Amino acid sequence: MSMINKLKLTRMENLRRVVQVLSFVAFLYLFVLTIGRFDASAKQNVLTSKAPIDTFFRIDPLLGLTTMIATRHIIIVMLIYGLPVVILTMLFGRFFCGWICPLGTTLDATDRVFFWKRRRVSRTSSRNTASISESSSQDTASVSVKEFPEMAEARGELWKTKYYILAGMLVAAVFASQLAYLLDPFTIITRAFTFGAFPIITLLTHSVYDLGYTHLQSPYIPSDVQYFFRLNFLAVAVFVGILAANSFSRRFWCRNLCPLGAMLGLLSRFSILQRAVKPDCIKCKKCISECKMGAVYEDPLEYRAPECIYCYSCTSICPTLSTSIAPTIHSEGYHGEVDLSRRRIFQAAGVGLAVALLGKTNAAAKTSRSGQNKVSSEFLLRPPGALPEDEFVDRCLRCSECMKVCPTNGLQPALTEAGIDGLWTPVLVPRIGECTRQCNLCSQVCSSQAIQPFEVVEKSHIYIGRAVIDRSRCLAWNSDKQCLVCNECCSYRAVLWKTVDGVRRPFIDEHKCVGCGICENVCPVQPVAAIRSFSSGDQRNESREKQKQFFEQKG
Amino acid sequence: MSKLNRREFFEAVAGVGAAILIGGCGSKAETDAVAATPRAPKFDAGTLAVASGDDPAKITRAAVEALGGMSKLVRKGDTVVVKPNIAWNQPPEVGATTNPKVVAEIVKMCKEAGAGKVIVAEHMIDRPAEMVLGLTGIGDAAKNAGADIYPAQNESDYRSIEIHKGKVLKSDTCIKDILKADVFINVPIAKVHDATKVTLGMKNLMGCMWDRQAWHRSSSLDQCIADYVTAIRPDLTIIDANRILLTGGPKGPGKTKDVKQVIAGVDPVAVDAYGATLFGFKPQDVGHIKLAHEMGVGEIDLAKVKIKKA
């Protein structure tokens, strides 16, 4: 009987591992599918997959909540995908972290690879005590579990940090600043993949193609554009830092810092799926050494329910099979409340408020005296369809998917163009790549719709900027050369030429120029182009109809 | 879907390893000696074939037949590079890119003549390559006709070349497959060009090199075009003049005219000289054609050229 029981419980742990792997594979699969292909019948770029490739961002309740609070808008896709997660968590607890989260899975996997020594010591010592405890008396067994630093950490207060982080973020959201992008696990892992891994993959595959292995070309790796990203080091460093923090304790990030984990923990307060330990517990404390979340931390009979991620390790390790996780109304040893210090919550709220206010008073937020454009950001070219700047920054999740699908690699993470609030938001850098006319992929992958949907035919009157010719450096204007490359390449016939003093020289038709940046991309003048796309022509604040009227006026 | 067998797989894996080891990751263009072995038999250089008709494919074939047929130029097992104009994200009806039917027919003729491999190569200006190939219709047309398509969009696709006769250009780059090819066929479309008046055969060769911008920065774009032909001289130029672009060139859209002609010839200057007349220009008035003639690349005076109508 006990054998059967044991197998069944162990199976739960294995089932969890299988689900983790499947979820991670799904995440990778969606990431790989986040790329466009040309559709001959539609005559434009379309996504390779009909599946919602931003699923993980839609189901993330933290991103949904903070974005909706910060922008004071209901975002339908995030609501209908996020609500089920909220309801399931209220019913079944914080299973999401242990079973679904790709960052959590990465942490579990890398912990096995990089910190296997500690893990093996921990596991074997518990296994040994298990064999002892079965043969010897209860008292001797309880002493022999080795103390690890992470067990001391779990008895401390560090685990509460994530709740304070969450509190700070919510306060910032109330003051119209969405900060979840900084520490949300999905955005962190996706940014690391997009900015870090994806360009490296394109680099290596290009080397292979160069050697003549072109038959290996895949529709999921662009063969003609080598991807580059600014700040790829920072995105990777955050990710690697989180992995490295595992050297302090397993899942250091999840147990101490993750604001999404904190939110799910709070939601799971009245979960009906609870851990219960039968009175025949011999207090061997193996569950304490096994618990990677520090949820079981002192008394094996008790646990912090919001910290439990339902990994089922404690049930499988239990030598007497006294531990179970099952639907229960109220089990003893269940601590659903999170005992937070009021002082610290106020501190966190203060930090959140300060960050929000600093963002609002950063010079990047200053609107110019005429028009709605920001003063400090002459090169702030947002993707077409982007919302007005303030709302755009609050909505943008920094998930980096728009930058991954951009077929020319022109969309780059912002560094300082958009102020401190706008870190990692997409900016078009024409010298790297232009906004191709027959493409609206960035709007198709934007789960928070910071980039509003638009049709390719509308691109003739979605003004993201305007080209300006620097006549003092232009080859045709300044040195009378045969150069009209900007005019040749313009996709909107917005660069015209007139013969002035016997030489053909370029002019801009401001009603036609949408600021796509192809002229800046191809301009032969080095290193800074003599024709540049400035955000001065940006008409995001106007309605589409108004922009269309502007387009129809003759220049 | 082609399946990889185990051998190919290991080859590929070895390839990846080699690529990383030899630093292929960021290699610059290396110098390749241009093999300038004279090839015979070839078409008569003093002859131009001009075919007219409604069907672009038929007149393409007629023009080549008038010169003597593709088998006179392409031998069994030859590698042929066809270089159409696929620079822009424009559908074929705009007339900014070579008619896909013309390209397909040329590929077919090469295959019929026994060519081992036919490669369609181009340095596209608009991106991404897949989109340009799809919109222009050349991707499917060439593939169905049996060609390999090679968008040379990375610097590593190029090798540097010396231009001994060049006046402005002393060296430049060229798509490596063109340098290795046995036969190189240039297939431009006839368009006006706002910077060089017209873009025909010689101007189309600008899509064979990596740094176009350098030519615009140089003292004379026309001279660069003429210089380049002295080093990279196509074995055959076939101008697609089924529909020519009269305004808004080179990218279009603009006014078009259905001339319904295909012009083929060995002499790059003579072909372009004829092409210029389609727009009502005197060949001498087009800078790069005149300069190329003066450098001895070919004949600009159409009275001295035998024109075969087909």
Short mmCIF file of N, CA and C in Angstrom, two decimals, chain B residues 130-188:
data_model
loop_
_atom_site.label_atom_id
_atom_site.label_comp_id
_atom_site.label_asym_id
_atom_site.label_seq_id
_atom_site.Cartn_x
_atom_site.Cartn_y
_atom_site.Cartn_z
N GLU B 130 13.07 38.41 -48.89
CA GLU B 130 11.95 37.53 -49.20
C GLU B 130 10.77 38.36 -49.73
N MET B 131 10.57 39.53 -49.12
CA MET B 131 9.47 40.37 -49.53
C MET B 131 9.72 40.93 -50.94
N VAL B 132 10.95 41.35 -51.20
CA VAL B 132 11.26 41.91 -52.51
C VAL B 132 11.07 40.83 -53.57
N LEU B 133 11.56 39.64 -53.30
CA LEU B 133 11.41 38.54 -54.26
C LEU B 133 9.94 38.20 -54.47
N GLY B 134 9.17 38.28 -53.39
CA GLY B 134 7.76 37.94 -53.48
C GLY B 134 6.97 39.00 -54.24
N LEU B 135 7.18 40.26 -53.90
CA LEU B 135 6.40 41.33 -54.54
C LEU B 135 6.73 41.46 -56.02
N THR B 136 8.01 41.34 -56.36
CA THR B 136 8.39 41.50 -57.76
C THR B 136 7.99 40.29 -58.58
N GLY B 137 7.66 39.19 -57.91
CA GLY B 137 7.27 37.98 -58.62
C GLY B 137 8.45 37.18 -59.16
N ILE B 138 9.66 37.71 -58.97
CA ILE B 138 10.82 37.02 -59.54
C ILE B 138 11.20 35.79 -58.74
N GLY B 139 10.94 35.84 -57.42
CA GLY B 139 11.27 34.71 -56.57
C GLY B 139 10.66 33.42 -57.08
N ASP B 140 9.33 33.41 -57.21
CA ASP B 140 8.65 32.19 -57.65
C ASP B 140 8.98 31.86 -59.09
N ALA B 141 9.00 32.90 -59.95
CA ALA B 141 9.23 32.65 -61.37
C ALA B 141 10.57 31.97 -61.59
N ALA B 142 11.61 32.49 -60.94
CA ALA B 142 12.95 31.94 -61.16
C ALA B 142 13.07 30.55 -60.54
N LYS B 143 12.47 30.40 -59.36
CA LYS B 143 12.57 29.11 -58.68
C LYS B 143 11.87 28.03 -59.50
N ASN B 144 10.68 28.35 -60.01
CA ASN B 144 9.94 27.37 -60.80
C ASN B 144 10.66 27.02 -62.09
N ALA B 145 11.44 27.98 -62.60
CA ALA B 145 12.17 27.70 -63.82
C ALA B 145 13.44 26.89 -63.54
N GLY B 146 13.76 26.73 -62.27
CA GLY B 146 14.90 25.88 -61.93
C GLY B 146 16.13 26.60 -61.44
N ALA B 147 15.99 27.87 -61.08
CA ALA B 147 17.16 28.63 -60.65
C ALA B 147 17.30 28.60 -59.12
N ASP B 148 18.53 28.80 -58.65
CA ASP B 148 18.76 29.07 -57.24
C ASP B 148 18.76 30.57 -57.06
N ILE B 149 18.14 31.04 -55.98
CA ILE B 149 18.09 32.48 -55.79
C ILE B 149 19.06 32.88 -54.69
N TYR B 150 19.80 33.92 -54.97
CA TYR B 150 20.87 34.29 -54.05
C TYR B 150 20.83 35.77 -53.76
N PRO B 151 20.05 36.17 -52.74
CA PRO B 151 20.07 37.58 -52.37
C PRO B 151 21.37 37.88 -51.61
N ALA B 152 22.21 38.70 -52.20
CA ALA B 152 23.52 38.97 -51.60
C ALA B 152 23.39 40.19 -50.70
N GLN B 153 22.85 39.97 -49.50
CA GLN B 153 22.51 41.09 -48.63
C GLN B 153 23.51 41.32 -47.50
N ASN B 154 24.56 40.51 -47.47
CA ASN B 154 25.56 40.70 -46.42
C ASN B 154 26.93 40.94 -47.04
N GLU B 155 27.74 41.69 -46.34
CA GLU B 155 29.05 42.03 -46.89
C GLU B 155 29.87 40.78 -47.19
N SER B 156 29.62 39.72 -46.41
CA SER B 156 30.41 38.51 -46.61
C SER B 156 30.05 37.80 -47.92
N ASP B 157 29.00 38.25 -48.60
CA ASP B 157 28.66 37.65 -49.90
C ASP B 157 29.51 38.22 -51.03
N TYR B 158 30.42 39.12 -50.70
CA TYR B 158 31.18 39.84 -51.73
C TYR B 158 32.67 39.56 -51.63
N ARG B 159 33.35 39.69 -52.76
CA ARG B 159 34.80 39.60 -52.79
C ARG B 159 35.32 40.86 -53.45
N SER B 160 36.50 41.30 -53.04
CA SER B 160 36.99 42.53 -53.65
C SER B 160 37.67 42.23 -54.99
N ILE B 161 37.61 43.19 -55.89
CA ILE B 161 38.19 43.03 -57.22
C ILE B 161 39.06 44.25 -57.52
N GLU B 162 40.01 44.05 -58.40
CA GLU B 162 40.83 45.16 -58.88
C GLU B 162 40.22 45.67 -60.17
N ILE B 163 40.24 46.97 -60.35
CA ILE B 163 39.75 47.53 -61.61
C ILE B 163 40.94 48.26 -62.25
N HIS B 164 41.68 47.54 -63.10
CA HIS B 164 42.94 48.08 -63.62
C HIS B 164 42.72 49.28 -64.52
N LYS B 165 41.64 49.24 -65.32
CA LYS B 165 41.42 50.33 -66.27
C LYS B 165 40.65 51.48 -65.65
N GLY B 166 40.25 51.34 -64.40
CA GLY B 166 39.37 52.33 -63.80
C GLY B 166 40.01 53.70 -63.65
N LYS B 167 39.21 54.72 -63.88
CA LYS B 167 39.72 56.09 -63.71
C LYS B 167 39.42 56.61 -62.30
N VAL B 168 38.22 56.35 -61.83
CA VAL B 168 37.87 56.76 -60.47
C VAL B 168 37.94 55.56 -59.53
N LEU B 169 37.39 54.44 -59.99
CA LEU B 169 37.41 53.22 -59.19
C LEU B 169 38.68 52.44 -59.50
N LYS B 170 39.46 52.16 -58.48
CA LYS B 170 40.63 51.32 -58.69
C LYS B 170 40.36 49.90 -58.19
N SER B 171 39.46 49.82 -57.23
CA SER B 171 39.05 48.50 -56.75
C SER B 171 37.63 48.60 -56.25
N ASP B 172 36.97 47.48 -56.22
CA ASP B 172 35.60 47.46 -55.71
C ASP B 172 35.26 46.04 -55.27
N THR B 173 33.98 45.76 -55.14
CA THR B 173 33.58 44.41 -54.73
C THR B 173 32.61 43.85 -55.76
N CYS B 174 32.45 42.53 -55.71
CA CYS B 174 31.48 41.90 -56.60
C CYS B 174 30.94 40.66 -55.89
N ILE B 175 29.67 40.34 -56.15
CA ILE B 175 29.07 39.13 -55.59
C ILE B 175 29.94 37.93 -55.97
N LYS B 176 30.30 37.13 -54.99
CA LYS B 176 31.30 36.09 -55.24
C LYS B 176 30.84 35.07 -56.28
N ASP B 177 29.55 34.83 -56.36
CA ASP B 177 29.07 33.86 -57.35
C ASP B 177 29.27 34.35 -58.77
N ILE B 178 29.21 35.67 -58.96
CA ILE B 178 29.43 36.21 -60.30
C ILE B 178 30.89 35.98 -60.69
N LEU B 179 31.78 36.15 -59.74
CA LEU B 179 33.20 35.96 -60.03
C LEU B 179 33.52 34.51 -60.39
N LYS B 180 32.79 33.60 -59.76
CA LYS B 180 33.05 32.18 -59.99
C LYS B 180 32.31 31.64 -61.22
N ALA B 181 31.33 32.40 -61.71
CA ALA B 181 30.44 31.85 -62.73
C ALA B 181 31.16 31.67 -64.07
N ASP B 182 30.66 30.70 -64.85
CA ASP B 182 31.18 30.53 -66.21
C ASP B 182 30.54 31.55 -67.14
N VAL B 183 29.27 31.80 -66.94
CA VAL B 183 28.55 32.74 -67.79
C VAL B 183 27.79 33.72 -66.90
N PHE B 184 27.85 34.99 -67.25
CA PHE B 184 27.17 36.02 -66.47
C PHE B 184 26.23 36.78 -67.40
N ILE B 185 24.94 36.69 -67.11
CA ILE B 185 23.94 37.35 -67.96
C ILE B 185 23.27 38.47 -67.16
N ASN B 186 23.31 39.66 -67.72
CA ASN B 186 22.77 40.85 -67.07
C ASN B 186 21.39 41.11 -67.66
N VAL B 187 20.36 41.20 -66.79
CA VAL B 187 19.00 41.34 -67.30
C VAL B 187 18.33 42.56 -66.67
N PRO B 188 18.67 43.76 -67.12
CA PRO B 188 18.06 44.95 -66.54
C PRO B 188 16.67 45.20 -67.11
#
